[in-house]
PDB file of C-alpha atoms in Angstrom:
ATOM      1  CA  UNK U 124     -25.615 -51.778  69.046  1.00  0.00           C
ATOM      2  CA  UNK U 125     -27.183 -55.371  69.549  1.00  0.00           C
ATOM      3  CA  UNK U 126     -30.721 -55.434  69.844  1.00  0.00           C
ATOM      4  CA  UNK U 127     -32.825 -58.661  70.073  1.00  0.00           C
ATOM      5  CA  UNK U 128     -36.302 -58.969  68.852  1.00  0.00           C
ATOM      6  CA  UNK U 129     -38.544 -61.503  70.089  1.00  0.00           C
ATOM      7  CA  UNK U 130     -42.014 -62.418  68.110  1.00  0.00           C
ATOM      8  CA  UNK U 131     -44.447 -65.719  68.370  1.00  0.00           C
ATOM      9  CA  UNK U 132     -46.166 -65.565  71.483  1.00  0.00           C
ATOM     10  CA  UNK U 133     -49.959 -65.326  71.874  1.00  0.00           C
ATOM     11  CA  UNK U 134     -53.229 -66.918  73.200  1.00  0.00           C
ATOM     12  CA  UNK U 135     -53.626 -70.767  72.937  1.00  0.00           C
ATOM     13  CA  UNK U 136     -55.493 -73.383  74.876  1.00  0.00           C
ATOM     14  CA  UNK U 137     -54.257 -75.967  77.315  1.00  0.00           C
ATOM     15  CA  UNK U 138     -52.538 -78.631  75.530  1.00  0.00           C
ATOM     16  CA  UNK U 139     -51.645 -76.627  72.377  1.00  0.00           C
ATOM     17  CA  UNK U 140     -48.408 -75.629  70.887  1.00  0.00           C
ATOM     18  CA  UNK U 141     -46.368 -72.344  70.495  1.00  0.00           C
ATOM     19  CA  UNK U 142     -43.201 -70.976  68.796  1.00  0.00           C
ATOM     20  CA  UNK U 143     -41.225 -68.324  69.931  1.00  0.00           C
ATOM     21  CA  UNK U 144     -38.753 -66.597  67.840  1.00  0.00           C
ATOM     22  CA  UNK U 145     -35.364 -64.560  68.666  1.00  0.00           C
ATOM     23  CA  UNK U 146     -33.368 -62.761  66.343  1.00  0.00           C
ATOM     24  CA  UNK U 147     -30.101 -60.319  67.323  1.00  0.00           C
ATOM     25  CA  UNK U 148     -29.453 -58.086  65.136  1.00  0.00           C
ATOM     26  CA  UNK U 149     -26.165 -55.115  64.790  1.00  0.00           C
ATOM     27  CA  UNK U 150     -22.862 -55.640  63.337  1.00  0.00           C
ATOM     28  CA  UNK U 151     -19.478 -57.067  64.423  1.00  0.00           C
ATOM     29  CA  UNK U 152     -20.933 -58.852  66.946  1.00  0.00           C
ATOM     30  CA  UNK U 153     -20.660 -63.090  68.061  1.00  0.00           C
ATOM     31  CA  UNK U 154     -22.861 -65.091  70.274  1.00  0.00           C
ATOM     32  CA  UNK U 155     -21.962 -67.101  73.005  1.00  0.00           C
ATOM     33  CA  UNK U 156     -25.088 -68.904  74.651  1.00  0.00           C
ATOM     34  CA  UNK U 157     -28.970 -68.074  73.991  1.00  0.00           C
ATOM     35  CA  UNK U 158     -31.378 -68.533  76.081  1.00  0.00           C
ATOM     36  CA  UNK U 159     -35.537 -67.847  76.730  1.00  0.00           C
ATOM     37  CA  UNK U 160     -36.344 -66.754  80.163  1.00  0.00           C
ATOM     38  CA  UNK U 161     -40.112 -66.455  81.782  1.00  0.00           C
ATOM     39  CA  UNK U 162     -41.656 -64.231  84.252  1.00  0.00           C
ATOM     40  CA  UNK U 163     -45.149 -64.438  85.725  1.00  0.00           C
ATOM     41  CA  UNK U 164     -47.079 -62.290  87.487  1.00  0.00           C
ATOM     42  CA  UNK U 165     -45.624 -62.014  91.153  1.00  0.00           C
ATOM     43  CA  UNK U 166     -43.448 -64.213  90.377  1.00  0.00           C
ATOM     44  CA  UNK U 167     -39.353 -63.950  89.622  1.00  0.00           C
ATOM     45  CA  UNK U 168     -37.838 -64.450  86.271  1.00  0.00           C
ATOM     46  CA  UNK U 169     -36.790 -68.176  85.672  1.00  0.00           C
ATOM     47  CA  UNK U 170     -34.558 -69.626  83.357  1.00  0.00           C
ATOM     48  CA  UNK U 171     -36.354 -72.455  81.348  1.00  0.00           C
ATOM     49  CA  UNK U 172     -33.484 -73.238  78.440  1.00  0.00           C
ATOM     50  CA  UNK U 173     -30.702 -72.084  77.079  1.00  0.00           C
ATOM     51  CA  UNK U 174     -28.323 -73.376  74.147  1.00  0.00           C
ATOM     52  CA  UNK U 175     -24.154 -73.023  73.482  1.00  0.00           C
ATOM     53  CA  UNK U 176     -23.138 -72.405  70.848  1.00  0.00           C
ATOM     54  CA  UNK U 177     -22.701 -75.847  69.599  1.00  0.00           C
ATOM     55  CA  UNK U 178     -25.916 -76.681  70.032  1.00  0.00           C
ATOM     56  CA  UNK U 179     -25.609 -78.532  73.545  1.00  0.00           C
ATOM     57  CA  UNK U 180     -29.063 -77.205  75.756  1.00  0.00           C
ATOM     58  CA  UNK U 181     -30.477 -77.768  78.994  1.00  0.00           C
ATOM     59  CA  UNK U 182     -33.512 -77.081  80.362  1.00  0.00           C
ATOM     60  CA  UNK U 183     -35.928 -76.417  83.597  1.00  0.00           C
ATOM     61  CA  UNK U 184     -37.567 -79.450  85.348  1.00  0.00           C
ATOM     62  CA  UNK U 185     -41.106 -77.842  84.680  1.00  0.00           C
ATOM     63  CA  UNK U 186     -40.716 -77.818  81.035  1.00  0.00           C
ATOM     64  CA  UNK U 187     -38.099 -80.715  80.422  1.00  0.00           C
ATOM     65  CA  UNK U 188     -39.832 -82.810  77.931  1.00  0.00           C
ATOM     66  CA  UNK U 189     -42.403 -80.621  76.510  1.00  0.00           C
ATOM     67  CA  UNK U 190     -40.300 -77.649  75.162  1.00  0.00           C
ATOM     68  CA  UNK U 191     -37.440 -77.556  72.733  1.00  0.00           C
ATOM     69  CA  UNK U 192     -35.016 -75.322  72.292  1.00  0.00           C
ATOM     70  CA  UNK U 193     -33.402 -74.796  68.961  1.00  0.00           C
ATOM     71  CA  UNK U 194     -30.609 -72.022  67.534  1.00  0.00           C
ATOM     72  CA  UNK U 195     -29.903 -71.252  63.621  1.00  0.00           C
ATOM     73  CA  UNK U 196     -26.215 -69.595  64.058  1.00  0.00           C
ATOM     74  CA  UNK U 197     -25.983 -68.284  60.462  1.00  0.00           C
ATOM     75  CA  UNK U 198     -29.192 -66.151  61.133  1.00  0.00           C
ATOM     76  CA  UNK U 199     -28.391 -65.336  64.763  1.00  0.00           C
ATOM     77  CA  UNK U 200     -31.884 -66.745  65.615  1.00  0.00           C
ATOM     78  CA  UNK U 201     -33.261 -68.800  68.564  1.00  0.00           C
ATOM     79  CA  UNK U 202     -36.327 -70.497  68.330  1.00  0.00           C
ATOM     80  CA  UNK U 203     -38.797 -71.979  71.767  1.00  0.00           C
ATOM     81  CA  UNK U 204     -40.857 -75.237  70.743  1.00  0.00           C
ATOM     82  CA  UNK U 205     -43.558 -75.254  73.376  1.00  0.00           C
ATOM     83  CA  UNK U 206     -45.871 -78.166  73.192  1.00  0.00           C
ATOM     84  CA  UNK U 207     -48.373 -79.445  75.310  1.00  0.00           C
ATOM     85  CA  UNK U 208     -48.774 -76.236  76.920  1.00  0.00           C
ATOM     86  CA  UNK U 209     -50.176 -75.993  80.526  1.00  0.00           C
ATOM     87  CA  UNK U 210     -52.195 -72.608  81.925  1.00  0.00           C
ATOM     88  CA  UNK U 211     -49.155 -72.697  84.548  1.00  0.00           C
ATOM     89  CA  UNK U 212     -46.661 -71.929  81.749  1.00  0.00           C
ATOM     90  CA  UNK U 213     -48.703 -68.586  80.948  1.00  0.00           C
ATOM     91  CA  UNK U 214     -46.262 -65.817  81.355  1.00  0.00           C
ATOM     92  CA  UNK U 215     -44.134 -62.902  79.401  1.00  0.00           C
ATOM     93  CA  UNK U 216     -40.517 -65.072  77.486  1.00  0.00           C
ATOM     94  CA  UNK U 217     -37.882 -62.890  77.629  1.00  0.00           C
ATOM     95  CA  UNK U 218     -35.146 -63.832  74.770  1.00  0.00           C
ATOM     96  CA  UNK U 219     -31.329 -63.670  76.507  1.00  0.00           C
ATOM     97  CA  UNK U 220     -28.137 -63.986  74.598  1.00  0.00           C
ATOM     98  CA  UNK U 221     -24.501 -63.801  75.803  1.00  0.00           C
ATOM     99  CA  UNK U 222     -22.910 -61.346  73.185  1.00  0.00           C
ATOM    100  CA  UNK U 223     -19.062 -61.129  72.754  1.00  0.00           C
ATOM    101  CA  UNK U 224     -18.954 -57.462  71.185  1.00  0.00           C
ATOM    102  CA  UNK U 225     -16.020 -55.442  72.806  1.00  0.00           C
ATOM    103  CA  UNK U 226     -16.351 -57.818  75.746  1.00  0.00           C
ATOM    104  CA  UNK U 227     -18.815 -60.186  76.631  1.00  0.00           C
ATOM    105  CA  UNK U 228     -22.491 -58.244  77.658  1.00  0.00           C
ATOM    106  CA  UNK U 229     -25.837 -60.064  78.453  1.00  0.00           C
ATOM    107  CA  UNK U 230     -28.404 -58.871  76.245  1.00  0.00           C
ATOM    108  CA  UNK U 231     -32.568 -58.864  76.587  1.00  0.00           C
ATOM    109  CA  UNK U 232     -35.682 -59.411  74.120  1.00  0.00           C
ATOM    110  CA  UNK U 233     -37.982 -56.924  74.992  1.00  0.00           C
ATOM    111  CA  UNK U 234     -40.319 -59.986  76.199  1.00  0.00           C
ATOM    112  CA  UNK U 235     -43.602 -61.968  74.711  1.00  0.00           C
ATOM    113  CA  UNK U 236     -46.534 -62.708  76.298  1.00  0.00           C
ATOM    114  CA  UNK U 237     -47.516 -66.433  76.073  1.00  0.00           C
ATOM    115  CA  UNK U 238     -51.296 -67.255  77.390  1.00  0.00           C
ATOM    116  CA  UNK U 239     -52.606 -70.861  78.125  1.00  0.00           C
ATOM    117  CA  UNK U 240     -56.545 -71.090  78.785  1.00  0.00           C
ATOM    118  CA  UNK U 241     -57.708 -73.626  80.662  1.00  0.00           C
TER     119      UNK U 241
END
């Protein structure tokens, strides 16, 4: 069983910084891309960045620039930079990681809420 755990996320003012953390834990397991995700209220989920395993990323337009994405593969962690946060980018990050276990599943963080006060 491959769970991921997501922690970092909180209350900051506009302009401030945050770091989100992701770690997958379980056994016999390899992972393919990672990713963080974000859905606001009435609003769908939206991929903001993701990183292969070789450390290649890519990101959204709306946060190119101001977040960074980062992975440690020896401690199955992926990490969100956010900087010069905006009240826009206030939402719940959702950790997502394509797991090759006995096949290749898509796996969730149970989610993080991120607040930016104006």
């Amino acid at each position: 069983q491959v769970q991921l755990v997501e922690s970092g996320g909180g209350l900051v003012q506009a302009g401030g910084s945050l770091r989100v953390s992701c770690v997958a834990s379980g056994s016999g397991f390899s992972i393919v891309t990672m990713g963080w995700y974000r859905q606001a209220p009435g609003k769908q989920r939206e991929l903001i960045a993701r990183i292969r395993s070789g450390g290649s990323a890519n990101y959204a337009d709306s946060v190119k620039g101001r977040f960074t994405i980062s992975r440690d593969n020896a401690n199955n962690a992926v990490y969100l930079q956010m900087n010069s946060l905006k009240p826009e980018d206030t939402a719940v990050y959702y950790c997502n990681a394509e797991i090759q276990v006995s096949g290749l599943g898509n796996y969730w963080g149970q989610g993080t809420q991120v607040t930016v006060s104006s």
